Amino acid sequence: MFRTLLTAAAVSALLTGTAFAQDAKTASALRDKALRDYTAWDITEDLTTSIGPRLVGSPAMERAKDWGVAKFKALGFTNIKVEEFAKPSWTRGEESAELVAPYPMKLGIVGLGRTVPTAPEGVEAEVALFKTFADMVAAPEGALKGKIVVITQPMVRTQEGTGYGVAGISRRAGPTEAAKRGAVGVLIRSISTSDSTVPHTGVTAFGDTVATIPSAAIGVPEAEQLERLAAKGPLRIKLKLASTVDANDVAWNISGEIKGSEKPDEVIVIGGHLDSWDVGTGALDDATGIAITTAAAKLIGDLPKHPKRTIRVVMWGSEESGGSSEAYLEAHKAEVPKIVLAGESDSGADRIFALKLPAGAGAHPLMQTAAGVLAPLKIYVDREPSTHGGADISGLESAGVPSISLEQDASRYFDYHHTADDTLNKVRPDELAQNVAAWASFLYLVADSDIDFRALKAAAPAATH
Amino acid sequence: MFRTLLTAAAVSALLTGTAFAQDAKTASALRDKALRDYTAWDITEDLTTSIGPRLVGSPAMERAKDWGVAKFKALGFTNIKVEEFAKPSWTRGEESAELVAPYPMKLGIVGLGRTVPTAPEGVEAEVALFKTFADMVAAPEGALKGKIVVITQPMVRTQEGTGYGVAGISRRAGPTEAAKRGAVGVLIRSISTSDSTVPHTGVTAFGDTVATIPSAAIGVPEAEQLERLAAKGPLRIKLKLASTVDANDVAWNISGEIKGSEKPDEVIVIGGHLDSWDVGTGALDDATGIAITTAAAKLIGDLPKHPKRTIRVVMWGSEESGGSSEAYLEAHKAEVPKIVLAGESDSGADRIFALKLPAGAGAHPLMQTAAGVLAPLKIYVDREPSTHGGADISGLESAGVPSISLEQDASRYFDYHHTADDTLNKVRPDELAQNVAAWASFLYLVADSDIDFRALKAAAPAATH
């Protein structure tokens, strides 16, 4: 009687589910072990302390490369590789800004990543202040000519970090759009959810073919101060930015593997990025991503028997300045059909609240099993498929590799992102461990299975929205 | 029957209480008006925006003096005075610090207030790191010789801000005690309750007769980073501090009055300090103290009839670097017997939770009335008497002037204190208004009374603890 009430599909799921009982047990044990494991904390502590900030092209980044290789070895990874690629580097010099009128006041700044420098004596000009990027673009012809543009658009705090893309346009396109209109410099309100004076850097448009101008970020209170002062009368600001570039520099993607026991040529690619900005110590961005994925794979590697498929952890070498994703795809083109899944951890270390799967995978019995294993960690499986698993796997994604996204709570992430305050004391050990528990248990299930995400996607009905 | 159950004292209190019924009504109306009044917000906004940071001896401080006079005039104060006193000034120059070994890393610093400078080329030395001030003092003979001392003692967060005095010894005495032991420079963990990289300044021991060495503060994450690195091996740091002094500079205490209607020569002296550190805009320290006391007096001044006694608001001119309290006492020695009460607002702008009265005053019927007026603001009258009402009234206190203390919640205050983050966006308008409501209603009751705090203290039994 009981069984007749079930649909054929559900019966199939239950029967198949039984087939995963042993895997679910192993995955659950991994999960619970991870919650009390300090491997990820130790990796984060060591990378941020022993190496510190690690900008692409810096001596620290070269030390970080050696650190990555040594860490993989120490944790039992095999097939360790260092894949070099060309990456022009940029090095920050002395930076300063000062309000000149209506009265002199120093402004704490940080140059935007890869900004062009000012002349050595700096640039001083009247201010054209806009409360949004759109206001600047809509300004009348000539309004920006010879001015230092200040854009004070704020960022909205959300759990998924969705305010970043919207507010970030000031940083990404502010300098190029202001340059087109004749401005001589740009200061943006930091792309930040905090109320802090600490300014946020991050890459702006750059390159040989990009026409741009010197650009920097100011803290939130300074942006609000300039807004209030601009309402009272004209402002003048002096800005000095120094930097150097090396067009012939290189970067490295570093990887290590937990070799599959039955189908070692089928590979799951996960990781974080090893490079960071030169302010802070790149703790949340992205030492913890390195730590979470490395620790998860290491816990799986410690099992009496490795799962069927290979798990490869990649420490991508140039996320902040771009390039590691393209370089990784280029170096692994031939292997793409055998990469069964990709994922990246790069939104800090606060707790994961949702798993986004490749399209069409949600109904698969293994994924139902995964949902059950993740539920005690307070993680649900989102109905929306993963569309973008991380900047460093976007190359693989574009080549058709299915990806997942373990969504971290980003409410707090953009308080510290790209600042001198991205430091170890912002990492919460218990939430870091919850991340490792999710990655380890989910990865194990996929690695010990035959699930084919590409086939599931091909069979899925088209999205109705 | 009812009355016979009361003691004679209580009956007396109730009868006298009736005498205060009209005053209680006026005080309650003032309280409720203040909760919706934006005078204090506007003063805070104007001082922090139009003047900005205002270090003693700076051009900004001179503008602040003129601002204070203009503000008193605009708000209807009378008998406005500018009292000049001698105050040697100190001006910060360029400052930098760098970890040299085990690897190069910039350290954000702020020189301690009135520190001596380094030689122009800076000072570089091996580090002697101590986790507490006491550890440094206990170090073996010679351990500090030629070293840069780093003290990483943390500050404890408490509602009353009591962690400040304990941790502050690193700043106050660290440089002089390290100098005695042969050190060449000092870096302290900021005296801070935050987890931020933004360093906290504040005055250290200085003067012609003080032997000291160049000293600065580092942020909390940097202090923790140095602790971790010191556990792994030796550190070297390079420190550069520039500053200039002007031994012949001056400062000003500025005051304005709401003249008493019946006993104008009896004076209540309240206020905040107009000077600030040169980082941030001195919003919580102490634009809001100026704003709270000025707005409270202004609301009283707007009444159809002024209370009997005079209320004088003083904008003290050199709290951070010391001197305004002594100068105020010196200038008002002859008037001291007529100063019936003193109070200062100088712990930010978060809500007041307690009132501390002069010893012996708690049982007075007027103070019982005051307790009733303050209760709806969630303020209780503390059983402990006020022993220290503020740095700028300590001179008056030493001369026997009774003082009160309206205790602000300082849980958050030392996150921002003496930093670039002490800015307007840390002020919460509703809590600022609660402060004004408390000051206005309490002041009115005392100003419209004959209460003699000196006599009450003389009659009080000696404290039993």
mmCIF file with all atom_site columns, N, CA and C in Angstrom, chain B residues 171-198:
data_model
loop_
_atom_site.group_PDB
_atom_site.id
_atom_site.type_symbol
_atom_site.label_atom_id
_atom_site.label_alt_id
_atom_site.label_comp_id
_atom_site.label_asym_id
_atom_site.label_entity_id
_atom_site.label_seq_id
_atom_site.pdbx_PDB_ins_code
_atom_site.Cartn_x
_atom_site.Cartn_y
_atom_site.Cartn_z
_atom_site.occupancy
_atom_site.B_iso_or_equiv
_atom_site.pdbx_formal_charge
_atom_site.auth_seq_id
_atom_site.auth_comp_id
_atom_site.auth_asym_id
_atom_site.auth_atom_id
_atom_site.pdbx_PDB_model_num
ATOM 1  N N  . ARG B 1 171 ? 50.287 53.942 26.524 1.00 0.00 ? 171 ARG B N  1
ATOM 2  C CA . ARG B 1 171 ? 50.443 55.201 25.804 1.00 0.00 ? 171 ARG B CA 1
ATOM 3  C C  . ARG B 1 171 ? 51.027 56.286 26.710 1.00 0.00 ? 171 ARG B C  1
ATOM 4  N N  . ARG B 1 172 ? 50.498 56.368 27.907 1.00 0.00 ? 172 ARG B N  1
ATOM 5  C CA . ARG B 1 172 ? 50.917 57.456 28.801 1.00 0.00 ? 172 ARG B CA 1
ATOM 6  C C  . ARG B 1 172 ? 52.357 57.278 29.269 1.00 0.00 ? 172 ARG B C  1
ATOM 7  N N  . ALA B 1 173 ? 52.683 56.054 29.691 1.00 0.00 ? 173 ALA B N  1
ATOM 8  C CA . ALA B 1 173 ? 53.994 55.828 30.322 1.00 0.00 ? 173 ALA B CA 1
ATOM 9  C C  . ALA B 1 173 ? 54.908 54.923 29.511 1.00 0.00 ? 173 ALA B C  1
ATOM 10 N N  . GLY B 1 174 ? 54.374 54.288 28.454 1.00 0.00 ? 174 GLY B N  1
ATOM 11 C CA . GLY B 1 174 ? 55.207 53.391 27.653 1.00 0.00 ? 174 GLY B CA 1
ATOM 12 C C  . GLY B 1 174 ? 56.477 54.063 27.149 1.00 0.00 ? 174 GLY B C  1
ATOM 13 N N  . PRO B 1 175 ? 56.348 55.209 26.475 1.00 0.00 ? 175 PRO B N  1
ATOM 14 C CA . PRO B 1 175 ? 57.546 55.859 25.926 1.00 0.00 ? 175 PRO B CA 1
ATOM 15 C C  . PRO B 1 175 ? 58.563 56.278 26.996 1.00 0.00 ? 175 PRO B C  1
ATOM 16 N N  . THR B 1 176 ? 58.092 56.846 28.099 1.00 0.00 ? 176 THR B N  1
ATOM 17 C CA . THR B 1 176 ? 59.063 57.302 29.113 1.00 0.00 ? 176 THR B CA 1
ATOM 18 C C  . THR B 1 176 ? 59.741 56.120 29.790 1.00 0.00 ? 176 THR B C  1
ATOM 19 N N  . GLU B 1 177 ? 58.980 55.064 30.073 1.00 0.00 ? 177 GLU B N  1
ATOM 20 C CA . GLU B 1 177 ? 59.570 53.898 30.745 1.00 0.00 ? 177 GLU B CA 1
ATOM 21 C C  . GLU B 1 177 ? 60.505 53.137 29.798 1.00 0.00 ? 177 GLU B C  1
ATOM 22 N N  . ALA B 1 178 ? 60.144 53.083 28.511 1.00 0.00 ? 178 ALA B N  1
ATOM 23 C CA . ALA B 1 178 ? 61.032 52.433 27.537 1.00 0.00 ? 178 ALA B CA 1
ATOM 24 C C  . ALA B 1 178 ? 62.305 53.251 27.358 1.00 0.00 ? 178 ALA B C  1
ATOM 25 N N  . ALA B 1 179 ? 62.160 54.578 27.373 1.00 0.00 ? 179 ALA B N  1
ATOM 26 C CA . ALA B 1 179 ? 63.333 55.456 27.227 1.00 0.00 ? 179 ALA B CA 1
ATOM 27 C C  . ALA B 1 179 ? 64.320 55.237 28.373 1.00 0.00 ? 179 ALA B C  1
ATOM 28 N N  . LYS B 1 180 ? 63.781 55.143 29.586 1.00 0.00 ? 180 LYS B N  1
ATOM 29 C CA . LYS B 1 180 ? 64.637 54.887 30.764 1.00 0.00 ? 180 LYS B CA 1
ATOM 30 C C  . LYS B 1 180 ? 65.477 53.640 30.587 1.00 0.00 ? 180 LYS B C  1
ATOM 31 N N  . ARG B 1 181 ? 64.937 52.668 29.844 1.00 0.00 ? 181 ARG B N  1
ATOM 32 C CA . ARG B 1 181 ? 65.597 51.368 29.678 1.00 0.00 ? 181 ARG B CA 1
ATOM 33 C C  . ARG B 1 181 ? 66.415 51.288 28.391 1.00 0.00 ? 181 ARG B C  1
ATOM 34 N N  . GLY B 1 182 ? 66.569 52.447 27.725 1.00 0.00 ? 182 GLY B N  1
ATOM 35 C CA . GLY B 1 182 ? 67.496 52.487 26.589 1.00 0.00 ? 182 GLY B CA 1
ATOM 36 C C  . GLY B 1 182 ? 66.886 52.207 25.225 1.00 0.00 ? 182 GLY B C  1
ATOM 37 N N  . ALA B 1 183 ? 65.546 52.075 25.146 1.00 0.00 ? 183 ALA B N  1
ATOM 38 C CA . ALA B 1 183 ? 64.906 51.844 23.844 1.00 0.00 ? 183 ALA B CA 1
ATOM 39 C C  . ALA B 1 183 ? 65.021 53.095 22.978 1.00 0.00 ? 183 ALA B C  1
ATOM 40 N N  . VAL B 1 184 ? 64.908 52.901 21.652 1.00 0.00 ? 184 VAL B N  1
ATOM 41 C CA . VAL B 1 184 ? 65.052 54.029 20.725 1.00 0.00 ? 184 VAL B CA 1
ATOM 42 C C  . VAL B 1 184 ? 63.728 54.446 20.083 1.00 0.00 ? 184 VAL B C  1
ATOM 43 N N  . GLY B 1 185 ? 62.665 53.693 20.328 1.00 0.00 ? 185 GLY B N  1
ATOM 44 C CA . GLY B 1 185 ? 61.359 54.028 19.782 1.00 0.00 ? 185 GLY B CA 1
ATOM 45 C C  . GLY B 1 185 ? 60.315 53.101 20.384 1.00 0.00 ? 185 GLY B C  1
ATOM 46 N N  . VAL B 1 186 ? 59.048 53.523 20.299 1.00 0.00 ? 186 VAL B N  1
ATOM 47 C CA . VAL B 1 186 ? 57.960 52.712 20.853 1.00 0.00 ? 186 VAL B CA 1
ATOM 48 C C  . VAL B 1 186 ? 56.793 52.668 19.869 1.00 0.00 ? 186 VAL B C  1
ATOM 49 N N  . LEU B 1 187 ? 56.260 51.471 19.662 1.00 0.00 ? 187 LEU B N  1
ATOM 50 C CA . LEU B 1 187 ? 54.981 51.318 18.969 1.00 0.00 ? 187 LEU B CA 1
ATOM 51 C C  . LEU B 1 187 ? 54.040 50.611 19.933 1.00 0.00 ? 187 LEU B C  1
ATOM 52 N N  . ILE B 1 188 ? 52.865 51.187 20.133 1.00 0.00 ? 188 ILE B N  1
ATOM 53 C CA . ILE B 1 188 ? 51.885 50.508 20.987 1.00 0.00 ? 188 ILE B CA 1
ATOM 54 C C  . ILE B 1 188 ? 50.705 50.045 20.157 1.00 0.00 ? 188 ILE B C  1
ATOM 55 N N  . ARG B 1 189 ? 50.112 48.925 20.578 1.00 0.00 ? 189 ARG B N  1
ATOM 56 C CA . ARG B 1 189 ? 48.791 48.563 20.067 1.00 0.00 ? 189 ARG B CA 1
ATOM 57 C C  . ARG B 1 189 ? 47.860 49.700 20.444 1.00 0.00 ? 189 ARG B C  1
ATOM 58 N N  . SER B 1 190 ? 47.063 50.161 19.518 1.00 0.00 ? 190 SER B N  1
ATOM 59 C CA . SER B 1 190 ? 46.160 51.269 19.800 1.00 0.00 ? 190 SER B CA 1
ATOM 60 C C  . SER B 1 190 ? 45.313 50.974 21.034 1.00 0.00 ? 190 SER B C  1
ATOM 61 N N  . ILE B 1 191 ? 45.066 52.017 21.823 1.00 0.00 ? 191 ILE B N  1
ATOM 62 C CA . ILE B 1 191 ? 44.184 51.895 22.993 1.00 0.00 ? 191 ILE B CA 1
ATOM 63 C C  . ILE B 1 191 ? 42.773 51.919 22.415 1.00 0.00 ? 191 ILE B C  1
ATOM 64 N N  . SER B 1 192 ? 42.262 50.731 22.095 1.00 0.00 ? 192 SER B N  1
ATOM 65 C CA . SER B 1 192 ? 41.079 50.609 21.242 1.00 0.00 ? 192 SER B CA 1
ATOM 66 C C  . SER B 1 192 ? 40.261 49.384 21.618 1.00 0.00 ? 192 SER B C  1
ATOM 67 N N  . THR B 1 193 ? 38.951 49.505 21.470 1.00 0.00 ? 193 THR B N  1
ATOM 68 C CA . THR B 1 193 ? 38.092 48.334 21.632 1.00 0.00 ? 193 THR B CA 1
ATOM 69 C C  . THR B 1 193 ? 37.686 47.736 20.289 1.00 0.00 ? 193 THR B C  1
ATOM 70 N N  . SER B 1 194 ? 38.143 48.314 19.191 1.00 0.00 ? 194 SER B N  1
ATOM 71 C CA . SER B 1 194 ? 37.721 47.839 17.877 1.00 0.00 ? 194 SER B CA 1
ATOM 72 C C  . SER B 1 194 ? 38.644 46.735 17.373 1.00 0.00 ? 194 SER B C  1
ATOM 73 N N  . ASP B 1 195 ? 38.314 46.206 16.193 1.00 0.00 ? 195 ASP B N  1
ATOM 74 C CA . ASP B 1 195 ? 39.210 45.250 15.541 1.00 0.00 ? 195 ASP B CA 1
ATOM 75 C C  . ASP B 1 195 ? 39.805 45.876 14.278 1.00 0.00 ? 195 ASP B C  1
ATOM 76 N N  . SER B 1 196 ? 39.851 47.187 14.257 1.00 0.00 ? 196 SER B N  1
ATOM 77 C CA . SER B 1 196 ? 40.205 47.930 13.040 1.00 0.00 ? 196 SER B CA 1
ATOM 78 C C  . SER B 1 196 ? 41.695 48.242 12.928 1.00 0.00 ? 196 SER B C  1
ATOM 79 N N  . THR B 1 197 ? 42.109 48.440 11.703 1.00 0.00 ? 197 THR B N  1
ATOM 80 C CA . THR B 1 197 ? 43.480 48.850 11.395 1.00 0.00 ? 197 THR B CA 1
ATOM 81 C C  . THR B 1 197 ? 43.720 50.331 11.683 1.00 0.00 ? 197 THR B C  1
ATOM 82 N N  . VAL B 1 198 ? 42.656 51.080 11.878 1.00 0.00 ? 198 VAL B N  1
ATOM 83 C CA . VAL B 1 198 ? 42.809 52.534 12.064 1.00 0.00 ? 198 VAL B CA 1
ATOM 84 C C  . VAL B 1 198 ? 43.447 52.813 13.425 1.00 0.00 ? 198 VAL B C  1
#
